mmCIF file of C-alpha atoms and ligand atoms in Angstrom:
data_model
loop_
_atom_site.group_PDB
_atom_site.id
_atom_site.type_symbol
_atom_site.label_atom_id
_atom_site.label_comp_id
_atom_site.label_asym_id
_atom_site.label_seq_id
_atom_site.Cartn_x
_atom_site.Cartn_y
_atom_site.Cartn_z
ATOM 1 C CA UNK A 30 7.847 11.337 -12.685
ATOM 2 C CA UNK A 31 4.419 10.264 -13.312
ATOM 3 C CA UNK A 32 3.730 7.017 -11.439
ATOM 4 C CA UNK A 33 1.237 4.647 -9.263
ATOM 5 C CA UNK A 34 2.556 1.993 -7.313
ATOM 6 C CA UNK A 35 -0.214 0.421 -5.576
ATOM 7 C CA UNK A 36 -3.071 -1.154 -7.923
ATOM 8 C CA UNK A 37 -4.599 -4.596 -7.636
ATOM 9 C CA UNK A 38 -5.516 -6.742 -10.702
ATOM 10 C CA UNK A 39 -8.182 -9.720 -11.304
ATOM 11 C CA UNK A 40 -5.550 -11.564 -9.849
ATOM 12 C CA UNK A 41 -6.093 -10.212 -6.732
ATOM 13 C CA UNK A 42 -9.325 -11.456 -5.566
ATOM 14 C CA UNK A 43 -10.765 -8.519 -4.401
ATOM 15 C CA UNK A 44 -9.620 -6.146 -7.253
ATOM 16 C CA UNK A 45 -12.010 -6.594 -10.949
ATOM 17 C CA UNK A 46 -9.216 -4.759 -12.703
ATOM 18 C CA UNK A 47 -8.574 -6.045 -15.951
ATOM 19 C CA UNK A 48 -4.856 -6.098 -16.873
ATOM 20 C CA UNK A 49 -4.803 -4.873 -20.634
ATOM 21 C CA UNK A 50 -7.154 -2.024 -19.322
ATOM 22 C CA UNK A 51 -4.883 -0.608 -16.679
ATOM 23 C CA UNK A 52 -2.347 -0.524 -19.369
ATOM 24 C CA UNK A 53 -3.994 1.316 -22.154
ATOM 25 C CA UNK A 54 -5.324 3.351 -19.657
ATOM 26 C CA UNK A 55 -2.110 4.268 -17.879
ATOM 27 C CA UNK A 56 -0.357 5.279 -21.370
ATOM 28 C CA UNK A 57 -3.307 7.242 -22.229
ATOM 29 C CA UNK A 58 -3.086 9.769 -19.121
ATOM 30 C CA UNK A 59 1.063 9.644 -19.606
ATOM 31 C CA UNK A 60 2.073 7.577 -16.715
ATOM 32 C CA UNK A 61 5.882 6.614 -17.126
ATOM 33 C CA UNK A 62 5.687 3.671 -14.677
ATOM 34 C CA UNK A 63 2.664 1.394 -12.813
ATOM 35 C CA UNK A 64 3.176 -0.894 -10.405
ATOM 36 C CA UNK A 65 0.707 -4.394 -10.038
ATOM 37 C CA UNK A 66 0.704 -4.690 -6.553
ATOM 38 C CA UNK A 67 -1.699 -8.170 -6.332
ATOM 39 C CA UNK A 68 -2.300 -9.298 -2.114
ATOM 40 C CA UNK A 69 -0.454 -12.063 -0.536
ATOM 41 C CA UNK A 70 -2.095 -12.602 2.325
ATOM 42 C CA UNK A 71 -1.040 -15.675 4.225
ATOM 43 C CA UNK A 72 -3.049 -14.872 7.766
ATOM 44 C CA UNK A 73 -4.537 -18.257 8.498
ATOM 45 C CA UNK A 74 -8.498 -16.865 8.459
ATOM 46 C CA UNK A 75 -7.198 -15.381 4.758
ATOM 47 C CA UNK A 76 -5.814 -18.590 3.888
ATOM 48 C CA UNK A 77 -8.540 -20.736 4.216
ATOM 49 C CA UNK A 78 -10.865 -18.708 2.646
ATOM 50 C CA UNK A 79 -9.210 -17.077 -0.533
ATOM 51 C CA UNK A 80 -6.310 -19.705 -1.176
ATOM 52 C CA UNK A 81 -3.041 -19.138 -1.748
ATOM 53 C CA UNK A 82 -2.570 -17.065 -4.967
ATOM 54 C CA UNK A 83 -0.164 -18.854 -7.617
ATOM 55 C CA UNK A 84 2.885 -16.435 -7.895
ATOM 56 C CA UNK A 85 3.692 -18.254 -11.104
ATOM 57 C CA UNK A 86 1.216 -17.652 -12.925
ATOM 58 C CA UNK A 87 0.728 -13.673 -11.660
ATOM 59 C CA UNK A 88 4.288 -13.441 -12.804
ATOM 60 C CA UNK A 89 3.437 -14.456 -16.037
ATOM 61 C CA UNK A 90 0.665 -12.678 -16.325
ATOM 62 C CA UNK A 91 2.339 -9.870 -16.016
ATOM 63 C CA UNK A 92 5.348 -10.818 -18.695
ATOM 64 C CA UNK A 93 2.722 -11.424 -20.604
ATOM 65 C CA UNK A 94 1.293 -7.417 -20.215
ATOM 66 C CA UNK A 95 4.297 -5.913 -20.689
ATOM 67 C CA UNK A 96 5.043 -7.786 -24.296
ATOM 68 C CA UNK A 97 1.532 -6.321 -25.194
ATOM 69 C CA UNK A 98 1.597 -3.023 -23.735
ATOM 70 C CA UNK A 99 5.532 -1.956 -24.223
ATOM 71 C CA UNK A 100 4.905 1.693 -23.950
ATOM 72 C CA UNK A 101 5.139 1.905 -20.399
ATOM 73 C CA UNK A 102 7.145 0.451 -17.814
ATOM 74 C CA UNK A 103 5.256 -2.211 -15.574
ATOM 75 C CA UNK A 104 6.683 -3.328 -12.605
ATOM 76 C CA UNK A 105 5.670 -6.212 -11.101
ATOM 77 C CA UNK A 106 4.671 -6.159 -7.363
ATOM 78 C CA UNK A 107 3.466 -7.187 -4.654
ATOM 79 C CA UNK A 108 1.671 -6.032 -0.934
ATOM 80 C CA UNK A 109 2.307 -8.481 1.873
ATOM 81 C CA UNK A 110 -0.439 -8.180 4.054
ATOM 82 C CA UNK A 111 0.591 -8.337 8.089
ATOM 83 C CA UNK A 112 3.871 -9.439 6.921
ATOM 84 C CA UNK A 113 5.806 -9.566 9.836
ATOM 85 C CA UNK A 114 2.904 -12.284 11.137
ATOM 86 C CA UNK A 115 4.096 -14.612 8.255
ATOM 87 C CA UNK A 116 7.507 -13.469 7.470
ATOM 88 C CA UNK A 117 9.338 -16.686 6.726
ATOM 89 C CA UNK A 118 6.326 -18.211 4.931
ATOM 90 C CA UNK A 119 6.121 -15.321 2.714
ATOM 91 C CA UNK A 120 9.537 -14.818 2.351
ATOM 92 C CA UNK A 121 10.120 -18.704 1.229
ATOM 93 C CA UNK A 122 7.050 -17.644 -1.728
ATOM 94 C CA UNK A 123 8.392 -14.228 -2.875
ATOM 95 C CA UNK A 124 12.190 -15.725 -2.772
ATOM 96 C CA UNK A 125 11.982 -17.009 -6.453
ATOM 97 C CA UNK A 126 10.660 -13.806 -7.469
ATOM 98 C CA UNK A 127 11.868 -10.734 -7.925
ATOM 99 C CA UNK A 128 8.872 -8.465 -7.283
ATOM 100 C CA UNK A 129 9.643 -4.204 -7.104
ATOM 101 C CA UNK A 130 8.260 -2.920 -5.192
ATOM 102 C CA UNK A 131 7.404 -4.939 -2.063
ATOM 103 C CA UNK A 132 4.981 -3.239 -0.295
ATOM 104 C CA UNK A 133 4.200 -3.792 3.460
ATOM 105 C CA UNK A 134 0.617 -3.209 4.999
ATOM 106 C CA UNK A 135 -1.104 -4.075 8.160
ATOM 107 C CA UNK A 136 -4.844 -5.418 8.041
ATOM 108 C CA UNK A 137 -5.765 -6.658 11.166
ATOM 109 C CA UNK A 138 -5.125 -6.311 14.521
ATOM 110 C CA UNK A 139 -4.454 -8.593 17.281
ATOM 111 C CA UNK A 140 -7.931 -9.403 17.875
ATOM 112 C CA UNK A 141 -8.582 -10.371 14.375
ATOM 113 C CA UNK A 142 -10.067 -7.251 13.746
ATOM 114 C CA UNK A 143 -9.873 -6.191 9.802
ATOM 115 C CA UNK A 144 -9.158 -2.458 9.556
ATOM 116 C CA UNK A 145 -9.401 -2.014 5.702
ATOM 117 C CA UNK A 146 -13.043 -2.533 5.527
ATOM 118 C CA UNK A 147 -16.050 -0.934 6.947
ATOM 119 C CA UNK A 148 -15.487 -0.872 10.624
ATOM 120 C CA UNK A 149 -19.009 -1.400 12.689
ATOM 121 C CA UNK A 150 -17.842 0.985 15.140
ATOM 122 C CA UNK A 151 -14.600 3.025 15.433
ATOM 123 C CA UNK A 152 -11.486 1.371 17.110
ATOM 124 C CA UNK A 153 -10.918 1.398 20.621
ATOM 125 C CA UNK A 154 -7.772 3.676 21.728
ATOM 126 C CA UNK A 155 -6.415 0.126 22.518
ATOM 127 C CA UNK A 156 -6.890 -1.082 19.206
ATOM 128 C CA UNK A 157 -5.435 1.879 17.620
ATOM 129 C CA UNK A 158 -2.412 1.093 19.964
ATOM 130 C CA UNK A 159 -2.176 -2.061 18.679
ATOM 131 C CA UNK A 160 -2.518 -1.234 14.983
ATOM 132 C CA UNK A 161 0.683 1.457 15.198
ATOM 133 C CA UNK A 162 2.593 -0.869 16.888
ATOM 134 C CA UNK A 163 2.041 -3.659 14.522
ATOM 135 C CA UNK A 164 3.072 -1.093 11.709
ATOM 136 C CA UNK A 165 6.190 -0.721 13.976
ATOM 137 C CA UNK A 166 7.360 -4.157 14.073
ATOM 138 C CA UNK A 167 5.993 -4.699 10.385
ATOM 139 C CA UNK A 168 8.806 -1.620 9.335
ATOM 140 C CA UNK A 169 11.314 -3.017 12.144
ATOM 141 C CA UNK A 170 11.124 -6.267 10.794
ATOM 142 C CA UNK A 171 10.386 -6.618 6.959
ATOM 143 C CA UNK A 172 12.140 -6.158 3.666
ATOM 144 C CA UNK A 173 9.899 -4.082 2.397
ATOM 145 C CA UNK A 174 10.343 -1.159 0.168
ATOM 146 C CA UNK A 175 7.017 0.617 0.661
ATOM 147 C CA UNK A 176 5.130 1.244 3.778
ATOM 148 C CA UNK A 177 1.897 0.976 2.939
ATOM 149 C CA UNK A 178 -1.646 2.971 3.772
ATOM 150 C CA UNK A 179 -0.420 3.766 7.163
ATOM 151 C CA UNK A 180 -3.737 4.944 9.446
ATOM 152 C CA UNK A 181 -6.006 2.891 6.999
ATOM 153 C CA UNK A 182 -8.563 2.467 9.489
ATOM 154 C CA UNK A 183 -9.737 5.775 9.162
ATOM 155 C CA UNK A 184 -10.983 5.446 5.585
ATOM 156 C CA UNK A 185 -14.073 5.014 6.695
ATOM 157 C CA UNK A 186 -14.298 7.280 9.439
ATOM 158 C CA UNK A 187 -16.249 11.019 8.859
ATOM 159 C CA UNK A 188 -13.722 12.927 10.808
ATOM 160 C CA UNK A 189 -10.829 12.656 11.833
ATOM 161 C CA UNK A 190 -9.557 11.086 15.256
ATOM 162 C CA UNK A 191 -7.166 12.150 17.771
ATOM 163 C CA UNK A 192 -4.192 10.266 17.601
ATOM 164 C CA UNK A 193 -2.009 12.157 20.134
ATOM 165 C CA UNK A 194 -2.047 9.328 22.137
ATOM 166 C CA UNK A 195 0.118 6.873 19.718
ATOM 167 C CA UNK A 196 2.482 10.204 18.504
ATOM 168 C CA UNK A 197 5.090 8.309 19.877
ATOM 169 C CA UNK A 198 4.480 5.309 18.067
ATOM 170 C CA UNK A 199 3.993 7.263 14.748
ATOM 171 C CA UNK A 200 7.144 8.823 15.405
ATOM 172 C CA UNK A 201 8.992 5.554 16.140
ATOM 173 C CA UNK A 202 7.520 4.184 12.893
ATOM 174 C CA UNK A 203 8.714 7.312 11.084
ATOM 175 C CA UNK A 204 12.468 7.181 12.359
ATOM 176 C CA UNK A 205 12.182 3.527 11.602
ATOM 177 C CA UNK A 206 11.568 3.970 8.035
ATOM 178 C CA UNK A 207 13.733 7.212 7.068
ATOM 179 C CA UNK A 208 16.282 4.741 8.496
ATOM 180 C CA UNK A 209 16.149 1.739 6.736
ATOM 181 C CA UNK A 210 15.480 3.567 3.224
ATOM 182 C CA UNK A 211 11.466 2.683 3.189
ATOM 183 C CA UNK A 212 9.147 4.666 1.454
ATOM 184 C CA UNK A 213 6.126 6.160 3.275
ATOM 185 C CA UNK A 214 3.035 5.692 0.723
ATOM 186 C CA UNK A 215 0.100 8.341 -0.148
ATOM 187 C CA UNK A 216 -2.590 6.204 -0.402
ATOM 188 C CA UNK A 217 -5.253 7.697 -2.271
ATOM 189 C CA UNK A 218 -8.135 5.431 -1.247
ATOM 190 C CA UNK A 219 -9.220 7.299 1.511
ATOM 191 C CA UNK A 220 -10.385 10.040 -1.239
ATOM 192 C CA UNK A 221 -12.360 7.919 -2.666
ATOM 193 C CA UNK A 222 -14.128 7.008 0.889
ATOM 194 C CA UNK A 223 -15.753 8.861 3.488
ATOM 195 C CA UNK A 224 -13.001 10.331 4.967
ATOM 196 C CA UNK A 225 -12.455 12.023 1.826
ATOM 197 C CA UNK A 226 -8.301 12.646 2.338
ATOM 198 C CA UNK A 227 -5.246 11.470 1.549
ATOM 199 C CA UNK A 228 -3.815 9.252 4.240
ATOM 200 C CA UNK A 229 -1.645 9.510 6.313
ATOM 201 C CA UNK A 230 -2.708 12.909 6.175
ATOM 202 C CA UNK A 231 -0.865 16.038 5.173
ATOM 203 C CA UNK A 232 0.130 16.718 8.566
ATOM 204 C CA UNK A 233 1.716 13.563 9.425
ATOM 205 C CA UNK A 234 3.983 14.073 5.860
ATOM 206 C CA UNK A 235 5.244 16.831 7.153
ATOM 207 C CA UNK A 236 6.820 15.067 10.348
ATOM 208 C CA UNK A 237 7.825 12.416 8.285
ATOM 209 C CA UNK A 238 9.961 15.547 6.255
ATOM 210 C CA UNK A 239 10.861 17.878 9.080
ATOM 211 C CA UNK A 240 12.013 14.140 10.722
ATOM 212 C CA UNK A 241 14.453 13.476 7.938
ATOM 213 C CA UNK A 242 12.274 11.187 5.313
ATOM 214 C CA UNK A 243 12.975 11.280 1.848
ATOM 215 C CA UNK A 244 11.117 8.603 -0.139
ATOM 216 C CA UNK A 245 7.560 9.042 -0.986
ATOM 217 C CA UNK A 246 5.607 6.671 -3.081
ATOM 218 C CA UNK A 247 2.012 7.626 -4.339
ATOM 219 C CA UNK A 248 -0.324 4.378 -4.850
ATOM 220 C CA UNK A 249 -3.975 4.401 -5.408
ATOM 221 C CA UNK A 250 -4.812 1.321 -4.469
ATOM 222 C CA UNK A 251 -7.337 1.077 -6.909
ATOM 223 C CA UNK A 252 -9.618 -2.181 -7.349
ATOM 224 C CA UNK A 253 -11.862 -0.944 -10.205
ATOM 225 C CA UNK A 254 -10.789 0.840 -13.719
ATOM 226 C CA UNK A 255 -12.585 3.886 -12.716
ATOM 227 C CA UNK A 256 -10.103 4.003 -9.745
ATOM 228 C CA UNK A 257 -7.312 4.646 -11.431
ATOM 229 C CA UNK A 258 -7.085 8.028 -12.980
ATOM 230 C CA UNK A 259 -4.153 10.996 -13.062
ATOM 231 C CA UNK A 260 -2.531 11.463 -9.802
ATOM 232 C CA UNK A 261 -4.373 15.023 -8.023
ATOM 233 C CA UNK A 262 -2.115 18.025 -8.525
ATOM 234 C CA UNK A 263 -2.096 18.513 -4.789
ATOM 235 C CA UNK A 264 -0.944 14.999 -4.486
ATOM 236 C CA UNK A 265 1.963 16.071 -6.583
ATOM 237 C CA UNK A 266 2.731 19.582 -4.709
ATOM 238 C CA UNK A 267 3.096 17.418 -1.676
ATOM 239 C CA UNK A 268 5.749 15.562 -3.184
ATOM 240 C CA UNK A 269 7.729 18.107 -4.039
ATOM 241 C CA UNK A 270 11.086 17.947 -2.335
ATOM 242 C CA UNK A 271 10.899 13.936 -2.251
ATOM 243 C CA UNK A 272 12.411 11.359 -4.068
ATOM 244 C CA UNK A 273 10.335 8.383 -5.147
ATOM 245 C CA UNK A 274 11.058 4.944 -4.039
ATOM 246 C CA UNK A 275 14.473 3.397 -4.249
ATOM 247 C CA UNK A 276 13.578 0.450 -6.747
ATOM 248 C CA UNK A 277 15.771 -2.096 -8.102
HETATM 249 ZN ZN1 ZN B 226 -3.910 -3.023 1.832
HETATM 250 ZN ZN1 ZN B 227 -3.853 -2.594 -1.710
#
């Protein structure tokens, strides 16, 4: 199945994706299902700066796209950012909702650090302790169907770290998910960024399969039109053997 189940709108406020555009787009390069995955980031410093995005009216925006575009399947969405930070607040806002997938994503560490943009430096082998074990209690924690971008703050890294230090972690995180049913993502932002590969990276896939994991969902977390394009046939051999998500 040909799918994408990460991409921000204009209703996310960091994404200039227009919806209609996705749409026509995705039916002209044959995908069978897209997800809208718009942010909900409730992190006080994200709060106060951004708002708080009306679920209503992203919900019927997207009711909306569907009645005009009914030649593909669009599921509505949604990424919680730090989610296990804001749990019962953001499970109170997605409660009237029914939004498929749910995807869960960490974006800053304990120190308020954001590690989805441009980092000034590289992190700290402390703070790349802290971000795995925030993905831990994010996948210990949440009802989430997706795991999202997991090792994110390497997208703008020009090689790529050593990470035997949190293998542990990554492991924990990895029986974590292949036991409550969660999907590891491909995120295919990184490609599109200097470190120029999928993440997490072919290698770590692998454990996740010889480990037991079955769901894989590909997303690629595309913010502009010109982000979203056919899903890389390599991207697809390294599916092979997986299921995708398990959706309701
Ligand atoms: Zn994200
Ligand atoms: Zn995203």
């Amino acid at each position: 199945m040909n799918y994408d189940y990460h991409i921000h709108s204009e209703f996310s406020y960091d994404s200039r994706i227009i919806g209609a555009d996705l749409l026509i787009k995705a039916l002209e390069l044959n995908f069978n299902e897209i997800a809208i995955t718009e942010h909900l980031d409730l992190l006080p410093q994200e709060l106060s700066v951004y708002g708080l995005p009306s679920l209503q009216k992203y919900y019927n925006y997207c009711v909306r796209l569907q009645k005009e575009h009914p030649g593909i399947t669009l599921r509505m969405g949604i990424e919680i950012g730090d989610y296990h930070k804001v749990k019962d607040f953001a499970k109170t806002l997605v409660s009237g909702f029914s939004f498929s997938p749910i995807l869960g994503s960490v974006h800053f560490l304990n120190d308020h650090t954001n590690v989805a943009i441009p980092l000034s430096t590289p992190l700290t082998p402390d703070q790349v302790k802290d971000y795995y074990m925030q993905n831990l209690q994010l996948a210990q924690s949440c009802d989430i169907d997706i795991l999202a971008h997991l090792g994110v703050y390497k997208r703008y890294y020009t090689h790529v770290p050593d990470e035997s230090a949190v293998q542990g972690i990554i492991d924990e995180i990895l029986h974590t998910i292949i036991r409550r049913d969660i999907a590891l993502e491909i995120n295919l932002s990184s490609l599109r960024k200097p470190y120029k590969q999928i993440i997490p990276e072919v290698v770590l896939i692998d454990r996740y399969r010889d480990l037991g994991g079955r769901y894989i969902s590909i997303g690629s977390d595309s913010h502009r039109i010109d982000h979203f394009d056919r899903i890389p046939d390599f991207v697809l051999d390294i599916c092979k053997g997986f299921d995708p998500p398990r959706l309701s």
